[in-house]
Amino acid sequence: MLIRNTSDRYGLLAILLHWTIAVLIIGMLCLGLYMTDLPVSPLKLKLYGLHKAFGVLVLMLALIRIMWSLSNMTPQLSSYLPTWQKLAARSVHFAFYIFMLLMPITGWLMSSAAGFPVSFFGLFTLPDLIAHNEKLRVIFAEIHEFSAFALIAAIVAHVGATVQHYVIYKENVIKRMWP
Amino acid sequence: MKIIGWGIGIFLTFLVSVTSEAAAPQWQIVPSKSTLSFTATQNNAPVTGEFKTFTGEISFDPTQLTTSKVRIVVDMTSVSASYSDLTSTLITADWFNVKSFPEAVFIANKFTKLSDNNYRANGNLTIRDKTVPVTLQFKLAEYSDTKTHVIGTTQLKRLDFGVGQGEWKSTSEIKDEVQVNFDINTTRK
């Protein structure tokens, strides 16, 4: 198993980053949807703290992943795919990179605007990106929430596509993303 | 006559010493140039709020610390934080319970000079229904015949005052220690 990508499959580091971030993102979406509806309580506060810390972790991993992706070749999509499906696949992949940056950064911005700075598991505290501002907090919260639902849609499309490959083209594309 | 003269002399000396003893000047807080804020720690990160309204009876003279006295009354309903949900939580019964305890009072009755412009005040602070001895440090940034500027700080433990009831007594999400900062400008009364 190569660390770097080849023209027909992903390398070890890309695979590790893909699945680690996938698990984190799905966990974060579930946590985010659950915690926001809780009444104000120590549990809610604790979950928000964890959500923020894991969000920073996702951001750091996303930055590593983007740099790795740029310095590696991207394996080709199955050649039999119609052009529009190739385009759709690449667009969704690109969208994931946007979400991996947009979600943590809007979260960081809303925390700054709320006056609740982000601590990375108690190890260090992130500086506020903007000053306290209730209006901006609401705006960033809405972008964060809207992006979360768009991200869920992208995940459904991404997973749906692997199922489609398996069912229609009889190809298990997950192999390319598995060590 | 000599004895009467001595008598008057002693009386005057006594009078002067009594009046000067009681003569620590009185100061009026300038609300627009004074702040009282606090910083707590939630999820290991600082979160800050302030009290917009507070009044005080201040008699202070750095050369007459023994007769100096300070009484500050904080309007707890004036609590304000950057995040509206935080403000609305702080006024509830579990926290400041401003309906039952609309005021917090700090009375300082012992002042000690630490160094050049730095002083320590010992007193009692009442928040909710708990009165606890509190020590604060302050710097006399300005002291003239007409105005003073004081910058100071103290650290409190919120649970000493019952701030955070029930499940909020847990200090894993919100720490017990709370930093209080004040920056007060006064004019001579």
Tab-separated table of C-alpha atoms in Angstrom:
chain	number	residue	atom	x	y	z
A	1	MET	CA	0.000	0.000	0.000
A	2	LEU	CA	1.527	3.261	-1.116
A	3	ILE	CA	1.360	6.393	0.958
A	4	ARG	CA	0.841	8.523	-2.137
A	5	ASN	CA	-2.041	8.330	-4.580
A	6	THR	CA	-1.693	6.544	-7.929
A	7	SER	CA	-3.722	7.098	-11.095
A	8	ASP	CA	-6.215	4.346	-10.207
A	9	ARG	CA	-6.450	4.433	-6.413
A	10	TYR	CA	-5.924	6.550	-3.315
A	11	GLY	CA	-2.810	6.229	-1.170
A	12	LEU	CA	-2.651	5.451	2.527
A	13	LEU	CA	-2.590	9.010	3.839
A	14	ALA	CA	-5.504	10.131	1.651
A	15	ILE	CA	-7.492	7.083	2.814
A	16	LEU	CA	-6.680	7.737	6.465
A	17	LEU	CA	-7.696	11.396	6.155
A	18	HIS	CA	-10.867	10.536	4.221
A	19	TRP	CA	-12.234	8.115	6.800
A	20	THR	CA	-11.086	10.032	9.870
A	21	ILE	CA	-12.717	13.223	8.621
A	22	ALA	CA	-15.806	11.282	7.441
A	23	VAL	CA	-16.360	9.852	10.923
A	24	LEU	CA	-15.720	13.248	12.547
A	25	ILE	CA	-18.064	15.100	10.180
A	26	ILE	CA	-20.924	12.639	10.573
A	27	GLY	CA	-20.451	12.722	14.355
A	28	MET	CA	-20.373	16.527	14.291
A	29	LEU	CA	-23.565	16.738	12.243
A	30	CYS	CA	-25.390	14.424	14.659
A	31	LEU	CA	-24.005	16.269	17.688
A	32	GLY	CA	-24.831	19.655	16.166
A	33	LEU	CA	-28.414	18.704	15.388
A	34	TYR	CA	-28.876	17.206	18.862
A	35	MET	CA	-27.240	19.845	21.053
A	36	THR	CA	-28.875	22.942	19.593
A	37	ASP	CA	-32.341	21.814	20.722
A	38	LEU	CA	-31.287	21.079	24.305
A	39	PRO	CA	-32.396	23.470	27.061
A	40	VAL	CA	-29.599	25.581	28.566
A	41	SER	CA	-27.769	23.209	30.927
A	42	PRO	CA	-24.243	22.108	31.826
A	43	LEU	CA	-24.685	19.197	29.385
A	44	LYS	CA	-25.516	21.582	26.561
A	45	LEU	CA	-22.485	23.711	27.419
A	46	LYS	CA	-20.219	20.662	27.555
A	47	LEU	CA	-21.467	19.411	24.177
A	48	TYR	CA	-20.961	22.852	22.622
A	49	GLY	CA	-17.414	22.841	23.991
A	50	LEU	CA	-16.752	19.412	22.461
A	51	HIS	CA	-18.375	20.424	19.181
A	52	LYS	CA	-16.094	23.456	18.957
A	53	ALA	CA	-12.946	21.509	19.855
A	54	PHE	CA	-13.704	18.763	17.325
A	55	GLY	CA	-14.520	21.461	14.786
A	56	VAL	CA	-11.005	22.843	15.197
A	57	LEU	CA	-9.670	19.304	14.767
A	58	VAL	CA	-11.625	18.954	11.502
A	59	LEU	CA	-10.263	22.292	10.309
A	60	MET	CA	-6.678	21.234	11.028
A	61	LEU	CA	-7.156	17.870	9.323
A	62	ALA	CA	-8.891	19.585	6.388
A	63	LEU	CA	-5.912	21.895	5.889
A	64	ILE	CA	-3.550	18.904	5.906
A	65	ARG	CA	-5.877	17.107	3.507
A	66	ILE	CA	-6.039	20.037	1.092
A	67	MET	CA	-2.255	20.373	1.044
A	68	TRP	CA	-1.882	16.614	0.554
A	69	SER	CA	-4.479	16.589	-2.194
A	70	LEU	CA	-2.756	19.439	-4.032
A	71	SER	CA	0.608	17.687	-3.848
A	72	ASN	CA	-0.788	14.355	-5.075
A	73	MET	CA	-2.406	13.170	-8.265
A	74	THR	CA	-6.127	12.510	-8.092
A	75	PRO	CA	-7.078	8.965	-9.145
A	76	GLN	CA	-9.145	8.918	-12.326
A	77	LEU	CA	-12.839	8.242	-12.189
A	78	SER	CA	-14.132	5.023	-13.781
A	79	SER	CA	-13.748	5.532	-17.551
A	80	TYR	CA	-17.195	4.193	-18.438
A	81	LEU	CA	-18.965	7.005	-16.574
A	82	PRO	CA	-20.919	9.531	-18.671
A	83	THR	CA	-19.419	13.004	-18.589
A	84	TRP	CA	-22.205	14.508	-16.524
A	85	GLN	CA	-21.622	11.920	-13.784
A	86	LYS	CA	-17.887	12.611	-13.803
A	87	LEU	CA	-18.669	16.282	-13.472
A	88	ALA	CA	-21.158	15.612	-10.674
A	89	ALA	CA	-18.665	13.436	-8.799
A	90	ARG	CA	-15.882	16.020	-9.026
A	91	SER	CA	-18.271	18.819	-8.024
A	92	VAL	CA	-19.373	16.951	-4.902
A	93	HIS	CA	-15.741	16.204	-4.012
A	94	PHE	CA	-14.906	19.881	-4.442
A	95	ALA	CA	-17.947	20.853	-2.363
A	96	PHE	CA	-16.659	18.671	0.493
A	97	TYR	CA	-13.454	20.690	0.602
A	98	ILE	CA	-15.507	23.881	0.743
A	99	PHE	CA	-17.646	22.466	3.586
A	100	MET	CA	-14.591	21.271	5.496
A	101	LEU	CA	-13.432	24.887	5.626
A	102	LEU	CA	-16.796	26.663	5.750
A	103	MET	CA	-18.272	24.708	8.659
A	104	PRO	CA	-15.385	25.198	11.129
A	105	ILE	CA	-14.748	28.797	10.091
A	106	THR	CA	-18.397	29.893	10.405
A	107	GLY	CA	-18.460	28.061	13.752
A	108	TRP	CA	-15.356	29.926	14.867
A	109	LEU	CA	-16.862	33.226	13.649
A	110	MET	CA	-20.137	32.682	15.497
A	111	SER	CA	-18.280	31.747	18.683
A	112	SER	CA	-16.245	34.939	18.388
A	113	ALA	CA	-19.343	37.032	17.708
A	114	ALA	CA	-21.095	35.442	20.702
A	115	GLY	CA	-18.169	36.172	23.018
A	116	PHE	CA	-17.680	32.454	23.675
A	117	PRO	CA	-14.131	31.802	22.460
A	118	VAL	CA	-13.142	28.332	21.269
A	119	SER	CA	-10.862	26.179	23.384
A	120	PHE	CA	-9.085	23.229	21.773
A	121	PHE	CA	-9.700	20.600	24.462
A	122	GLY	CA	-8.280	22.976	27.080
A	123	LEU	CA	-4.867	22.969	25.376
A	124	PHE	CA	-5.160	26.423	23.846
A	125	THR	CA	-7.808	29.007	23.110
A	126	LEU	CA	-8.355	30.318	19.611
A	127	PRO	CA	-8.218	34.093	19.178
A	128	ASP	CA	-11.509	35.797	18.353
A	129	LEU	CA	-11.795	36.456	14.621
A	130	ILE	CA	-14.285	39.284	15.090
A	131	ALA	CA	-15.563	41.403	17.961
A	132	HIS	CA	-18.738	40.536	19.880
A	133	ASN	CA	-21.703	41.266	17.692
A	134	GLU	CA	-25.173	39.801	18.139
A	135	LYS	CA	-26.292	40.499	14.553
A	136	LEU	CA	-23.238	38.841	13.025
A	137	ARG	CA	-23.608	35.921	15.412
A	138	VAL	CA	-27.109	35.290	14.070
A	139	ILE	CA	-25.933	35.598	10.452
A	140	PHE	CA	-23.032	33.163	10.938
A	141	ALA	CA	-25.269	30.787	12.871
A	142	GLU	CA	-27.643	30.706	9.911
A	143	ILE	CA	-24.841	30.123	7.417
A	144	HIS	CA	-23.491	27.370	9.692
A	145	GLU	CA	-26.904	25.711	9.920
A	146	PHE	CA	-27.688	26.031	6.207
A	147	SER	CA	-24.262	24.653	5.306
A	148	ALA	CA	-24.850	21.696	7.622
A	149	PHE	CA	-27.985	20.710	5.712
A	150	ALA	CA	-26.252	21.243	2.361
A	151	LEU	CA	-23.402	19.057	3.641
A	152	ILE	CA	-25.863	16.330	4.599
A	153	ALA	CA	-27.255	16.497	1.045
A	154	ALA	CA	-23.720	16.208	-0.361
A	155	ILE	CA	-23.004	13.176	1.857
A	156	VAL	CA	-26.226	11.526	0.654
A	157	ALA	CA	-25.192	12.172	-2.979
A	158	HIS	CA	-21.648	10.880	-2.325
A	159	VAL	CA	-22.798	7.677	-0.581
A	160	GLY	CA	-25.652	7.304	-3.067
A	161	ALA	CA	-23.138	7.362	-5.928
A	162	THR	CA	-21.121	4.470	-4.464
A	163	VAL	CA	-24.333	2.461	-4.123
A	164	GLN	CA	-25.249	3.370	-7.721
A	165	HIS	CA	-21.829	2.132	-8.895
A	166	TYR	CA	-22.298	-1.105	-7.025
A	167	VAL	CA	-25.851	-1.742	-8.217
A	168	ILE	CA	-25.761	-0.449	-11.800
A	169	TYR	CA	-22.136	-0.807	-12.872
A	170	LYS	CA	-21.326	-3.764	-10.588
A	171	GLU	CA	-18.207	-1.969	-9.401
A	172	ASN	CA	-17.190	-1.624	-5.762
A	173	VAL	CA	-15.592	1.834	-5.860
A	174	ILE	CA	-15.010	1.819	-2.094
A	175	LYS	CA	-11.990	-0.418	-2.800
A	176	ARG	CA	-10.223	2.625	-4.181
A	177	MET	CA	-10.642	4.312	-0.813
A	178	TRP	CA	-9.747	1.273	1.311
A	179	PRO	CA	-6.261	0.086	2.234
B	1	MET	CA	-5.888	82.688	81.691
B	2	LYS	CA	-2.908	80.527	80.929
B	3	ILE	CA	-4.832	77.425	81.900
B	4	ILE	CA	-7.835	78.513	79.815
B	5	GLY	CA	-5.468	79.211	76.920
B	6	TRP	CA	-3.977	75.720	77.285
B	7	GLY	CA	-7.488	74.338	77.508
B	8	ILE	CA	-8.584	76.048	74.299
B	9	GLY	CA	-5.360	74.922	72.674
B	10	ILE	CA	-5.928	71.301	73.605
B	11	PHE	CA	-9.575	71.536	72.573
B	12	LEU	CA	-8.661	73.003	69.187
B	13	THR	CA	-6.002	70.368	68.634
B	14	PHE	CA	-8.570	67.710	69.505
B	15	LEU	CA	-11.157	69.319	67.241
B	16	VAL	CA	-8.741	69.539	64.325
B	17	SER	CA	-7.708	65.943	64.773
B	18	VAL	CA	-11.350	64.784	64.947
B	19	THR	CA	-12.418	66.802	61.907
B	20	SER	CA	-9.397	65.748	59.921
B	21	GLU	CA	-10.063	62.155	60.966
B	22	ALA	CA	-13.552	62.389	59.475
B	23	ALA	CA	-12.486	64.402	56.496
B	24	ALA	CA	-11.637	61.730	53.910
B	25	PRO	CA	-13.187	63.423	50.888
B	26	GLN	CA	-16.289	62.054	49.241
B	27	TRP	CA	-16.324	60.996	45.631
B	28	GLN	CA	-19.049	60.607	43.064
B	29	ILE	CA	-18.819	57.797	40.461
B	30	VAL	CA	-18.965	58.975	36.846
B	31	PRO	CA	-21.101	56.207	35.256
B	32	SER	CA	-20.104	56.984	31.674
B	33	LYS	CA	-16.444	56.541	32.578
B	34	SER	CA	-16.740	53.563	34.885
B	35	THR	CA	-17.024	49.846	34.214
B	36	LEU	CA	-17.538	46.771	36.332
B	37	SER	CA	-16.956	43.545	34.448
B	38	PHE	CA	-16.396	39.898	35.186
B	39	THR	CA	-14.709	37.058	33.364
B	40	ALA	CA	-15.673	33.470	34.000
B	41	THR	CA	-14.287	30.350	32.363
B	42	GLN	CA	-16.545	28.049	30.367
B	43	ASN	CA	-15.171	25.057	28.484
B	44	ASN	CA	-11.683	26.354	29.340
B	45	ALA	CA	-12.290	29.602	27.466
B	46	PRO	CA	-13.020	33.025	28.961
B	47	VAL	CA	-16.475	34.568	28.794
B	48	THR	CA	-17.107	38.134	29.900
B	49	GLY	CA	-20.026	40.178	31.136
B	50	GLU	CA	-20.588	43.442	32.914
B	51	PHE	CA	-22.904	45.330	35.215
B	52	LYS	CA	-24.041	48.501	33.529
B	53	THR	CA	-25.436	50.176	36.630
B	54	PHE	CA	-23.763	50.585	40.000
B	55	THR	CA	-23.573	53.354	42.541
B	56	GLY	CA	-21.252	54.087	45.380
B	57	GLU	CA	-20.612	56.060	48.522
B	58	ILE	CA	-16.914	56.623	48.469
B	59	SER	CA	-14.832	58.458	51.049
B	60	PHE	CA	-11.226	57.973	50.224
B	61	ASP	CA	-7.976	59.701	50.852
B	62	PRO	CA	-4.685	57.868	50.351
B	63	THR	CA	-3.244	59.791	53.298
B	64	GLN	CA	-6.161	58.848	55.541
B	65	LEU	CA	-6.711	55.192	54.861
B	66	THR	CA	-8.085	54.505	58.317
B	67	THR	CA	-11.054	56.799	57.771
B	68	SER	CA	-11.591	55.839	54.147
B	69	LYS	CA	-14.743	53.920	53.388
B	70	VAL	CA	-16.322	52.534	50.271
B	71	ARG	CA	-19.787	51.136	49.735
B	72	ILE	CA	-20.687	49.994	46.227
B	73	VAL	CA	-24.191	48.897	45.265
B	74	VAL	CA	-24.531	46.934	42.058
B	75	ASP	CA	-27.826	46.773	40.200
B	76	MET	CA	-27.871	43.065	39.367
B	77	THR	CA	-30.646	43.544	36.817
B	78	SER	CA	-28.167	45.548	34.752
B	79	VAL	CA	-26.071	42.458	34.014
B	80	SER	CA	-25.128	42.277	30.374
B	81	ALA	CA	-23.119	39.882	28.238
B	82	SER	CA	-22.133	39.766	24.605
B	83	TYR	CA	-24.567	36.937	23.984
B	84	SER	CA	-28.234	37.586	24.797
B	85	ASP	CA	-28.914	33.976	25.837
B	86	LEU	CA	-26.135	34.285	28.401
B	87	THR	CA	-27.641	37.473	29.831
B	88	SER	CA	-31.077	35.899	30.103
B	89	THR	CA	-29.580	32.847	31.821
B	90	LEU	CA	-27.626	34.896	34.360
B	91	ILE	CA	-30.710	36.676	35.703
B	92	THR	CA	-32.542	33.410	36.466
B	93	ALA	CA	-33.033	31.885	39.915
B	94	ASP	CA	-30.104	29.466	39.419
B	95	TRP	CA	-27.684	32.308	38.879
B	96	PHE	CA	-28.035	35.873	40.178
B	97	ASN	CA	-31.755	35.484	40.863
B	98	VAL	CA	-32.261	39.194	40.298
B	99	LYS	CA	-35.956	39.038	41.201
B	100	SER	CA	-35.198	38.058	44.793
B	101	PHE	CA	-31.766	39.692	45.018
B	102	PRO	CA	-31.753	42.804	42.829
B	103	GLU	CA	-28.654	44.259	44.476
B	104	ALA	CA	-25.152	43.185	45.336
B	105	VAL	CA	-23.265	45.243	47.904
B	106	PHE	CA	-19.575	45.597	48.567
B	107	ILE	CA	-18.404	47.382	51.697
B	108	ALA	CA	-14.713	48.035	52.136
B	109	ASN	CA	-13.554	49.196	55.538
B	110	LYS	CA	-9.867	48.421	55.627
B	111	PHE	CA	-7.354	49.821	53.196
B	112	THR	CA	-3.680	48.956	53.018
B	113	LYS	CA	-1.015	50.607	50.924
B	114	LEU	CA	1.001	47.975	49.047
B	115	SER	CA	3.362	50.099	46.988
B	116	ASP	CA	3.451	53.457	45.229
B	117	ASN	CA	-0.078	53.689	43.854
B	118	ASN	CA	-1.227	50.230	44.712
B	119	TYR	CA	-3.614	49.447	47.499
B	120	ARG	CA	-5.526	46.578	48.965
B	121	ALA	CA	-9.069	46.823	50.262
B	122	ASN	CA	-10.630	44.323	52.622
B	123	GLY	CA	-14.341	44.171	52.901
B	124	ASN	CA	-17.497	42.163	52.612
B	125	LEU	CA	-19.333	41.365	49.440
B	126	THR	CA	-22.960	40.332	49.402
B	127	ILE	CA	-24.336	38.592	46.325
B	128	ARG	CA	-27.714	36.880	46.537
B	129	ASP	CA	-28.089	36.089	50.260
B	130	LYS	CA	-24.453	35.283	50.934
B	131	THR	CA	-21.948	37.671	52.491
B	132	VAL	CA	-18.313	36.719	52.086
B	133	PRO	CA	-15.083	38.544	53.028
B	134	VAL	CA	-13.377	39.774	49.896
B	135	THR	CA	-9.978	41.329	49.254
B	136	LEU	CA	-9.365	43.425	46.195
B	137	GLN	CA	-6.323	45.133	44.753
B	138	PHE	CA	-6.467	48.467	43.055
B	139	LYS	CA	-4.249	51.033	41.501
B	140	LEU	CA	-4.878	54.691	42.091
B	141	ALA	CA	-4.143	55.786	38.531
B	142	GLU	CA	-5.136	59.334	39.289
B	143	TYR	CA	-5.830	61.234	42.494
B	144	SER	CA	-6.309	64.957	42.497
B	145	ASP	CA	-8.438	67.474	44.385
B	146	THR	CA	-11.204	67.087	41.808
B	147	LYS	CA	-11.084	63.563	40.489
B	148	THR	CA	-9.824	60.022	40.919
B	149	HIS	CA	-9.302	57.098	38.624
B	150	VAL	CA	-9.134	53.639	40.112
B	151	ILE	CA	-8.378	50.371	38.314
B	152	GLY	CA	-8.696	47.174	40.240
B	153	THR	CA	-9.422	43.517	40.352
B	154	THR	CA	-10.351	40.632	42.569
B	155	GLN	CA	-11.025	36.969	42.187
B	156	LEU	CA	-14.196	35.442	43.575
B	157	LYS	CA	-15.500	31.934	43.836
B	158	ARG	CA	-19.014	31.976	42.427
B	159	LEU	CA	-20.137	29.013	44.538
B	160	ASP	CA	-19.282	30.910	47.770
B	161	PHE	CA	-22.225	33.116	46.843
B	162	GLY	CA	-24.483	30.360	45.558
B	163	VAL	CA	-24.134	31.674	42.015
B	164	GLY	CA	-24.915	28.546	40.023
B	165	GLN	CA	-27.487	26.372	41.735
B	166	GLY	CA	-28.452	22.757	41.155
B	167	GLU	CA	-26.581	21.144	38.285
B	168	TRP	CA	-24.700	24.411	37.729
B	169	LYS	CA	-22.755	23.681	40.940
B	170	SER	CA	-20.611	21.501	38.706
B	171	THR	CA	-17.371	23.324	37.960
B	172	SER	CA	-16.318	21.173	35.000
B	173	GLU	CA	-18.151	23.336	32.457
B	174	ILE	CA	-18.076	26.675	34.280
B	175	LYS	CA	-15.210	27.127	36.703
B	176	ASP	CA	-15.716	28.306	40.254
B	177	GLU	CA	-13.217	31.163	39.941
B	178	VAL	CA	-14.473	34.403	38.464
B	179	GLN	CA	-12.289	37.405	37.826
B	180	VAL	CA	-13.860	40.778	38.573
B	181	ASN	CA	-12.382	43.929	37.057
B	182	PHE	CA	-13.327	47.497	37.724
B	183	ASP	CA	-12.252	50.767	36.235
B	184	ILE	CA	-13.858	53.674	38.033
B	185	ASN	CA	-13.632	57.408	37.551
B	186	THR	CA	-14.971	59.730	40.212
B	187	THR	CA	-15.330	63.439	40.771
B	188	ARG	CA	-15.164	65.260	44.085
B	189	LYS	CA	-18.562	65.641	45.703
